[in-house]
Coordinates of C-alpha atoms in Angstrom, one line a residue:
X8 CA 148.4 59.8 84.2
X9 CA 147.8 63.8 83.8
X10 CA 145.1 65.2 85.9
X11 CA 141.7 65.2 84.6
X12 CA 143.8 65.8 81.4
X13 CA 142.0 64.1 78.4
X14 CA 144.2 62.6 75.2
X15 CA 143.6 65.6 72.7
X16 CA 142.0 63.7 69.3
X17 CA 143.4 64.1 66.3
X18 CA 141.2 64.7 64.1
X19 CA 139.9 67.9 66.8
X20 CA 143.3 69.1 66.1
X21 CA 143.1 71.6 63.3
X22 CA 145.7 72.2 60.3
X23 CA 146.6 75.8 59.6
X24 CA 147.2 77.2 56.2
X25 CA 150.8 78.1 56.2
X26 CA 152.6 75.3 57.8
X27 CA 153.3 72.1 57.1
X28 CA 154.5 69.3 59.4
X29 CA 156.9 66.3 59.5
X30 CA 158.6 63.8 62.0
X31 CA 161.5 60.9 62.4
X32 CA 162.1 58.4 64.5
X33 CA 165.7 59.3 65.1
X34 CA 167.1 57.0 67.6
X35 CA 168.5 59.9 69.4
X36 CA 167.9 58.8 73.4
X37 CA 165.6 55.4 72.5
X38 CA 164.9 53.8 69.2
X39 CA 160.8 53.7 67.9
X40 CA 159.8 57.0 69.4
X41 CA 159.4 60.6 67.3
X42 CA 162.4 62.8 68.3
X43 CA 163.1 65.0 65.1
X44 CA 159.7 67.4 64.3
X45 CA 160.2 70.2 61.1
X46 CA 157.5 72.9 61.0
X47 CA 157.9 74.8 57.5
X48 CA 156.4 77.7 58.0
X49 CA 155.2 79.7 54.5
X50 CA 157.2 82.9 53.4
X51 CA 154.7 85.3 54.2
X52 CA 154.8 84.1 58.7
X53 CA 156.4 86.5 60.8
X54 CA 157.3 84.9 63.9
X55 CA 158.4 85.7 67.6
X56 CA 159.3 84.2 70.4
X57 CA 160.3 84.2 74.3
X58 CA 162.9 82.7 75.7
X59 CA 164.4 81.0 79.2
X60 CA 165.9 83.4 81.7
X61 CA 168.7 80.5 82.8
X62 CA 172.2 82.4 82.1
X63 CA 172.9 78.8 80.6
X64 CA 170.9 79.0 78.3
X65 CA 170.9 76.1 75.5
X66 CA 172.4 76.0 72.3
X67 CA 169.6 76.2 70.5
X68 CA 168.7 78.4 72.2
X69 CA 171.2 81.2 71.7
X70 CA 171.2 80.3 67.9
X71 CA 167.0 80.3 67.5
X72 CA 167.2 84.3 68.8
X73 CA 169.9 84.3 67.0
X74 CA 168.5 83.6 63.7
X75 CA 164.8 85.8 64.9
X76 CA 167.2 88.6 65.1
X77 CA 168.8 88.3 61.5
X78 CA 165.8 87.5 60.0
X79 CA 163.9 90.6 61.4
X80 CA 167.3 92.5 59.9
X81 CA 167.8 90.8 56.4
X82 CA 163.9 90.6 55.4
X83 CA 164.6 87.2 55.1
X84 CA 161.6 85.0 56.7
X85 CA 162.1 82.1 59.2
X86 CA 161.3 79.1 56.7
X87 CA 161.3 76.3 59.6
X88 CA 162.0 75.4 62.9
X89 CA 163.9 72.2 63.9
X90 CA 163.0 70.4 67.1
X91 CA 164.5 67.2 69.0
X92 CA 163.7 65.7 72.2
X93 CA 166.1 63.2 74.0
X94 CA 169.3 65.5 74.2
X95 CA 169.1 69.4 75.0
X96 CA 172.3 70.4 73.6
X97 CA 172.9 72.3 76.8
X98 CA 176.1 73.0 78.9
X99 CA 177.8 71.9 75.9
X100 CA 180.1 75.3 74.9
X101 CA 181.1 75.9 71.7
X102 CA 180.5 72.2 70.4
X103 CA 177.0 72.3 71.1
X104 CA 176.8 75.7 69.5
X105 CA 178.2 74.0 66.4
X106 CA 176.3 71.0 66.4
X107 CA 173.4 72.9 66.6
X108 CA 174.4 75.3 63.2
X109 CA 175.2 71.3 61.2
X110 CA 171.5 70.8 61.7
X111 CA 170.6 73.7 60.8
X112 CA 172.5 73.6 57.9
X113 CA 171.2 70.2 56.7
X114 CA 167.9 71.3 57.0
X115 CA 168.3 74.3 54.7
X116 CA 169.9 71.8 51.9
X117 CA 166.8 69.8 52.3
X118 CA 164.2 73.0 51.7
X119 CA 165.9 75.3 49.6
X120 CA 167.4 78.1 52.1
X121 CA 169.9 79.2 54.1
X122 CA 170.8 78.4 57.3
X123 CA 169.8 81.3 58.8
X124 CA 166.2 81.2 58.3
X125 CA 165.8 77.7 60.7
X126 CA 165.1 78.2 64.2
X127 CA 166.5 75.1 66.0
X128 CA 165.2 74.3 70.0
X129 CA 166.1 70.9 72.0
X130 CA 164.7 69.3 75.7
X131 CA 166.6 66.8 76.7
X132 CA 169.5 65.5 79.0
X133 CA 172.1 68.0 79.5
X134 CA 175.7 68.3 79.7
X135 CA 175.7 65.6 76.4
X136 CA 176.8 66.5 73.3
X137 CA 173.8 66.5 70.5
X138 CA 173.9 63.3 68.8
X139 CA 174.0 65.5 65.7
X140 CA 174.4 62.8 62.9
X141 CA 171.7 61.2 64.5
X142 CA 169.3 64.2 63.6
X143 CA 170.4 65.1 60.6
X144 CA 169.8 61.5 59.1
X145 CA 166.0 61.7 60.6
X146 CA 166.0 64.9 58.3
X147 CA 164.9 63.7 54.8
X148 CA 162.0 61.4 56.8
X149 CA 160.6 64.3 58.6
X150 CA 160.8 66.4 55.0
X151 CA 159.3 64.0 52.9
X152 CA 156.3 63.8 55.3
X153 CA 155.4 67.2 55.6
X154 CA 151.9 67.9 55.9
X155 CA 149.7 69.9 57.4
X156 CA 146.9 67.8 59.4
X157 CA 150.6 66.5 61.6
X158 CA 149.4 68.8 64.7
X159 CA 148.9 64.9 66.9
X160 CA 152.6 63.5 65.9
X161 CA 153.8 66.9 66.1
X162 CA 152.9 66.8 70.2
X163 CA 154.3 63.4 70.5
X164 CA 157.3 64.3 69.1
X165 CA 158.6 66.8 71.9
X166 CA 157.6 65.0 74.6
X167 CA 160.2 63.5 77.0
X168 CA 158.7 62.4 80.4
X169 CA 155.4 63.7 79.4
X170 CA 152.9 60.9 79.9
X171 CA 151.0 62.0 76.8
X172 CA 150.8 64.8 74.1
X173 CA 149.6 68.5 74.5
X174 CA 147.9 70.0 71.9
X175 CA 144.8 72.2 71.1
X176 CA 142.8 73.9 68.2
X177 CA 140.5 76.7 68.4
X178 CA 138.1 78.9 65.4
X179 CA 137.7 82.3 66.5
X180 CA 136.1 84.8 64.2
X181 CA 137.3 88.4 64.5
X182 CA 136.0 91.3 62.7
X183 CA 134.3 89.2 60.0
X184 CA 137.5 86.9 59.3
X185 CA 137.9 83.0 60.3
X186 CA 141.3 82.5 62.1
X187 CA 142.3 78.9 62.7
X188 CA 144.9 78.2 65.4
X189 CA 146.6 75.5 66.6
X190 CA 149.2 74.8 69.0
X191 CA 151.5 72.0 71.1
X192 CA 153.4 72.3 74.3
X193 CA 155.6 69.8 76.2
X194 CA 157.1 69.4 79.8
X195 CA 156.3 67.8 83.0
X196 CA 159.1 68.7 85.3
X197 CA 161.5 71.7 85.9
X198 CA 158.9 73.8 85.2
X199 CA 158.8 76.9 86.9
X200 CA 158.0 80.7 85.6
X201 CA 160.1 83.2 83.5
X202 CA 159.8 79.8 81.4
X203 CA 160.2 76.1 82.4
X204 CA 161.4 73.1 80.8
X205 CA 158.8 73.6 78.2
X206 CA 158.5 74.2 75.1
X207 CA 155.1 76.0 73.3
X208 CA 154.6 76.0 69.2
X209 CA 151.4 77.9 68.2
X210 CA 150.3 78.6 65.1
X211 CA 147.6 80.8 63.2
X212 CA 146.3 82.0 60.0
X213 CA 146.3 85.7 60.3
X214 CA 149.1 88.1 58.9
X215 CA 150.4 89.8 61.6
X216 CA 153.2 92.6 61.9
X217 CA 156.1 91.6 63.7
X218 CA 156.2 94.4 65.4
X219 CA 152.8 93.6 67.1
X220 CA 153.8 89.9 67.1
X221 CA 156.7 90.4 69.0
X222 CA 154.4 92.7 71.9
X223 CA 151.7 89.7 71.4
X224 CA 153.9 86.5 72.2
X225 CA 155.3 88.5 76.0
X226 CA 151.6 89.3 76.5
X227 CA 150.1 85.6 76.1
X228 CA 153.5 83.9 77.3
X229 CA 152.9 86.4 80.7
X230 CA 149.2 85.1 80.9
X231 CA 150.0 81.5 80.7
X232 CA 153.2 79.5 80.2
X233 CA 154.9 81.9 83.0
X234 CA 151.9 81.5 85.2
X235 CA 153.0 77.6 86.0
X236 CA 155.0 75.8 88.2
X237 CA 155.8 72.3 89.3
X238 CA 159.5 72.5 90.8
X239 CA 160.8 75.7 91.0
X240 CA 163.1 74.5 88.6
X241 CA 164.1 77.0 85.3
X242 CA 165.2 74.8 82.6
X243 CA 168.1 75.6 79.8
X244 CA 165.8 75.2 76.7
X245 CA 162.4 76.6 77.6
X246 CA 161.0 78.7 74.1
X247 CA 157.7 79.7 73.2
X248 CA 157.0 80.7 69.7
X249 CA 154.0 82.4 67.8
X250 CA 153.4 81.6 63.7
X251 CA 151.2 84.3 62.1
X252 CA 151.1 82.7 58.7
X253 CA 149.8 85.1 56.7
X254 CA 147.8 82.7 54.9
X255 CA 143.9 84.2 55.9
X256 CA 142.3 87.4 55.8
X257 CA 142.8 88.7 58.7
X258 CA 145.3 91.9 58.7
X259 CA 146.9 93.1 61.7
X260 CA 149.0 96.1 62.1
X261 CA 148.4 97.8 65.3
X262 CA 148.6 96.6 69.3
X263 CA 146.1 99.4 69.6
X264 CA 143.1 97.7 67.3
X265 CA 140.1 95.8 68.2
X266 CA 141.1 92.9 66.3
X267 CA 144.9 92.6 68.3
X268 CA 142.9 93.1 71.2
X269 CA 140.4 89.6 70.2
X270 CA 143.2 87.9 68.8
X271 CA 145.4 88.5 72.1
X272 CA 142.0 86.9 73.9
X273 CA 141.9 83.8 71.7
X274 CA 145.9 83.1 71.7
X275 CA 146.0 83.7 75.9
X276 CA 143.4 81.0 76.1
X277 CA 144.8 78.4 74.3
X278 CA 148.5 78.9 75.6
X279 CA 146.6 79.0 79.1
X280 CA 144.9 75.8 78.2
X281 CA 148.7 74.5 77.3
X282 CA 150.0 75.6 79.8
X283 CA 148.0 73.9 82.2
X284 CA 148.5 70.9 80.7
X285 CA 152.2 70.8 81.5
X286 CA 151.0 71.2 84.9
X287 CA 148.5 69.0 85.2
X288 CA 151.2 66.6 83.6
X289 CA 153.8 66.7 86.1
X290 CA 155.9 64.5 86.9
X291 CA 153.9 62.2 89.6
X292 CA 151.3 65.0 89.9
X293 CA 147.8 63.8 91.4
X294 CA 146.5 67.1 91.7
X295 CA 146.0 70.2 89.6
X296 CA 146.3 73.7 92.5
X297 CA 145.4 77.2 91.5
X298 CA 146.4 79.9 93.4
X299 CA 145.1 83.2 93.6
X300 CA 146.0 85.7 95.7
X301 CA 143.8 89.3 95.7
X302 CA 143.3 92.5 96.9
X303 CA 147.5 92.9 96.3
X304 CA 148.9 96.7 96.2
X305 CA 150.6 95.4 92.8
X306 CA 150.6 91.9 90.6
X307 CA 154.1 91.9 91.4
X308 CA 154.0 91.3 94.8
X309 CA 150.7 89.1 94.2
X310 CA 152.8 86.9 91.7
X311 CA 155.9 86.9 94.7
X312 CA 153.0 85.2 97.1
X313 CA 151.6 82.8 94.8
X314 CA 154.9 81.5 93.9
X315 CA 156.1 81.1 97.2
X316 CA 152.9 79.1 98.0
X317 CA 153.2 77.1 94.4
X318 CA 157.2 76.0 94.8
X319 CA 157.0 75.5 98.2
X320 CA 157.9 71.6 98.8
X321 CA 156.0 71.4 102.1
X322 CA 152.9 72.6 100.7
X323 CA 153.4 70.7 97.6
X324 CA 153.8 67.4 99.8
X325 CA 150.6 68.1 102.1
X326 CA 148.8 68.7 99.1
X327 CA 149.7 65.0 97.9
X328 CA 148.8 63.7 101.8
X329 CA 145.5 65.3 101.4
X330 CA 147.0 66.9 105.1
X331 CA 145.7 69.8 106.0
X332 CA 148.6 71.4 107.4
X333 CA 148.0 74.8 106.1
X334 CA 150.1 76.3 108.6
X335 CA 152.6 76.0 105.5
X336 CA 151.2 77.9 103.3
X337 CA 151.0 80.8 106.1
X338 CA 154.4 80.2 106.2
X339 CA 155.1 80.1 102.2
X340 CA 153.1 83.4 102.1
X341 CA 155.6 84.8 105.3
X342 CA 158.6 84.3 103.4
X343 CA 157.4 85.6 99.6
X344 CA 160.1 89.1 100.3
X345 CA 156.9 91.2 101.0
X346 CA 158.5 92.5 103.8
X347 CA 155.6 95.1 104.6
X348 CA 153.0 92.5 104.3
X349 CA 150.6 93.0 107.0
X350 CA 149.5 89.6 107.9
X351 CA 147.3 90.5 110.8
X352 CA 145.0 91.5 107.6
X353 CA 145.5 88.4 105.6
X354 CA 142.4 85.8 105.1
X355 CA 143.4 82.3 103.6
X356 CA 140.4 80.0 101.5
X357 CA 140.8 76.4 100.9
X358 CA 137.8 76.2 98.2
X359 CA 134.7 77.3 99.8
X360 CA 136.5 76.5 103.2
X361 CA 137.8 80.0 105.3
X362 CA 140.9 78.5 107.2
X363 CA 142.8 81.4 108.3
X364 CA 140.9 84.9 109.2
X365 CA 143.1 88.4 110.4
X366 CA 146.2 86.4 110.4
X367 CA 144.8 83.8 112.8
X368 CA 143.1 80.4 112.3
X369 CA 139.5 81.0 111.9
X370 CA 137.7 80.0 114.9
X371 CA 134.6 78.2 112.5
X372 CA 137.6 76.4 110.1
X373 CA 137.5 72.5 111.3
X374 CA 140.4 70.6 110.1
X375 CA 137.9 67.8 108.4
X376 CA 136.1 70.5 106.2
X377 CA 140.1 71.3 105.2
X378 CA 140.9 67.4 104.4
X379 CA 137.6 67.4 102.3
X380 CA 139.3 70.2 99.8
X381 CA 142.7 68.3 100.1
X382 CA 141.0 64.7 98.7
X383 CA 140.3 66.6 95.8
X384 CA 142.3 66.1 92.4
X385 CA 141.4 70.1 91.4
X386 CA 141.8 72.6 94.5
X387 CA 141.7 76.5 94.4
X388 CA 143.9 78.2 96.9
X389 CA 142.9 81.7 97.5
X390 CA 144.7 84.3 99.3
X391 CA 143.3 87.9 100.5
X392 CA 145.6 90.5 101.6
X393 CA 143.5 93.2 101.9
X394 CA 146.3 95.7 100.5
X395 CA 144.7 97.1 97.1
X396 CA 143.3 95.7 94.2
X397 CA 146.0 94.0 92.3
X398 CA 145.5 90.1 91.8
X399 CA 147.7 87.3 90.1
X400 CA 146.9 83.3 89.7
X401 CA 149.4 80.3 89.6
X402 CA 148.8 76.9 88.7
X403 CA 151.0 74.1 90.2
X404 CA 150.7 70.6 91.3
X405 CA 151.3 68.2 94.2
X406 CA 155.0 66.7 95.1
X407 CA 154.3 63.2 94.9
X408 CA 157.0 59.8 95.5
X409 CA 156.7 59.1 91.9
X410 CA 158.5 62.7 91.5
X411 CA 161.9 61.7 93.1
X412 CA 161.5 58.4 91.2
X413 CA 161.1 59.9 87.4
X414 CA 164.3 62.2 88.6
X415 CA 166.0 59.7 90.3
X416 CA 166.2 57.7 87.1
X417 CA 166.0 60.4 84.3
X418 CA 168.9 59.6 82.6
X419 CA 168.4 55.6 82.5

């Protein structure tokens, strides 16, 4: 089960005017399970999204910013995105580009538009062809039960070795207006920054430029769903995407307003809170890790140290021991490629617990205050290199048996 990660409810999970919802059982990878999820999106949303960095980048993948880019150049507005679980359509060349378009295809016949105006993303097994027929037939189910209060199927839907649905809703009011957001995210393994294989769908009321959407999904997907790790892994598929649905009151037009600047504060923290609960999902995790590291000369090279720290395998693996062996996350921290790092400066916190002070074990750390943090399922690693004051934080897991096992036997 996730750490301390709570089943969202339902009902908590709040509809947002603008878009609509609908799922299929499929059969793509294993009958009775949601795999096919349509978002209709109204015709006054801009949207945005970010991408993975993996060279091999998905099908889907290359079409969805694809189709972003000629709807930003035609004026004509995204009207859905199309989203299966159980096969990634990736390493799969030109078929796979093709099987994509046929979906995309089928799913403008069923609304009314042209193919260019649906966004199409996958997770999945890859190097398989997309069982293509097998979405398109789950098509007129998911259409026909479009709805808006869909948010809890919606998360179920993407999930592969999740162990249970991600989603969220938050009420913000900013400059007088009510904005309703809602959101979903999925993934549990080959996650790692500059995305993961993840995938993030939030949603909100307000009419935004896309011009300012655009600058506002790389600002919250910096704060949050490339703050994560759990293998070091980048996946083929990864997306995030924002929906400004037009449909409330608030207007926003400018990066430089008040309002972008409490919108950008409400969207950060609920894409952090899904975010974390990819992490806290991981495969086999038992415990949620933040690391911080402070008093950098630039995020940068606080980001390089906390990384090294979070995909590090030893560390990962003491963590689940509850060992104290901390000596690896010196070591983790050594390695990063700040090569002028100056560790005879560094100080190293395990909680409330100083283990490591000028470079050296602190002579008041005792290994049994160490195991104390360790035995806990929510740890906070925090790293001082007394360099400036630049900080970054990364949130990872432990690297537990079950881990090999779920990977071992992915594809069964």
């Amino acid at each position: 089960m996730a750490v301390n990660s709570p089943l969202p409810v339902a009902s908590a999970l709040k509809p947002v005017a603008g878009i609509e919802i609908g799922f299929a059982e499929a059969g793509i990878k294993k009958p009775n399970r949601k795999d096919v999820l349509v978002m209709k999106v109204a015709p006054t949303a801009t949207v945005s999204g970010v991408f993975t960095l993996n060279r091999f980048c998905a099908a889907p993948v290359q079409i969805a910013k694809a189709h972003l880019a000629a709807a930003k150049e035609s004026g004509k507005p995204v009207a859905a995105l199309l989203i299966n679980t159980g096969n990634a359509n990736a390493g799969t060349g030109e078929l796979g580009l093709s099987l994509a378009n046929e979906t995309c295809a089928a799913l403008a016949a069923q609304l009314g538009c042209e193919a260019s105006q649906i966004l199409p993303f996958s997770t999945g097994v890859i190097l398989e062809p997309l069982p293509a027929a097998k979405v398109i037939a789950g098509l007129p189910q998911a259409v026909a039960g479009l709805k808006a209060d869909n948010w809890y199927n919606a998360a179920e839907a993407i999930m592969t070795t999740d162990t249970q649905p991600k989603a969220g809703s938050r009420t913000v009011t900013i400059g007088g207006h009510t904005v309703t957001m809602s959101g979903i995210s999925k993934g549990a393994g080959m996650i790692k920054p500059n995305m993961a294989t993840m995938l993030g769908y939030l949603a909100f009321d307000a009419k935004v430029a896309q011009p300012v959407l655009d600058v506002l999904v790389k600002q919250v997907a910096d704060k949050s769903f490339n703050c994560i790790t759990i293998d070091g892994d980048t996946s083929t598929n990864d997306s995030f995407m924002l929906i400004a649905t037009g449909a409330g009151t608030l207007e926003i037009n400018s990066v430089d307003s008040p309002e972008y600047a409490e919108l950008a504060a409400a969207v950060t923290e609920l894409s952090l809170f899904l975010a974390q609960a990819i992490v806290r999902d991981g495969e086999g995790a038992t415990k949620f890790i933040t690391i911080t590291v402070e008093d950098g000369a630039s995020v940068e090279e606080c980001r390089k140290i906390a990384y090294s720290i979070g995909h590090s395998p030893l560390v990962k693996t003491a963590f689940f021991a509850s060992d104290p062996n901390l000596g690896r996350i010196l070591a983790a921290i050594g390695y990063a490629g700040v090569d002028d790092l100056d560790v005879s400066k560094l100080n190293l916190y395990l909680d409330d617990v100083w283990v490591a002070k000028n470079g050296g074990r602190n002579p008041d750390y005792k290994e049994e205050d160490g195991q104390r943090v360790m035995k806990q399922s929510e740890i906070l690693v925090r790293v001082k290199l007394a360099r400036g004051a630049a900080a970054a934080t990364v949130y990872t897991c432990d690297l537990s048996h079950d881990y090999v096992s779920i990977n071992a036997d992915y594809r069964s």
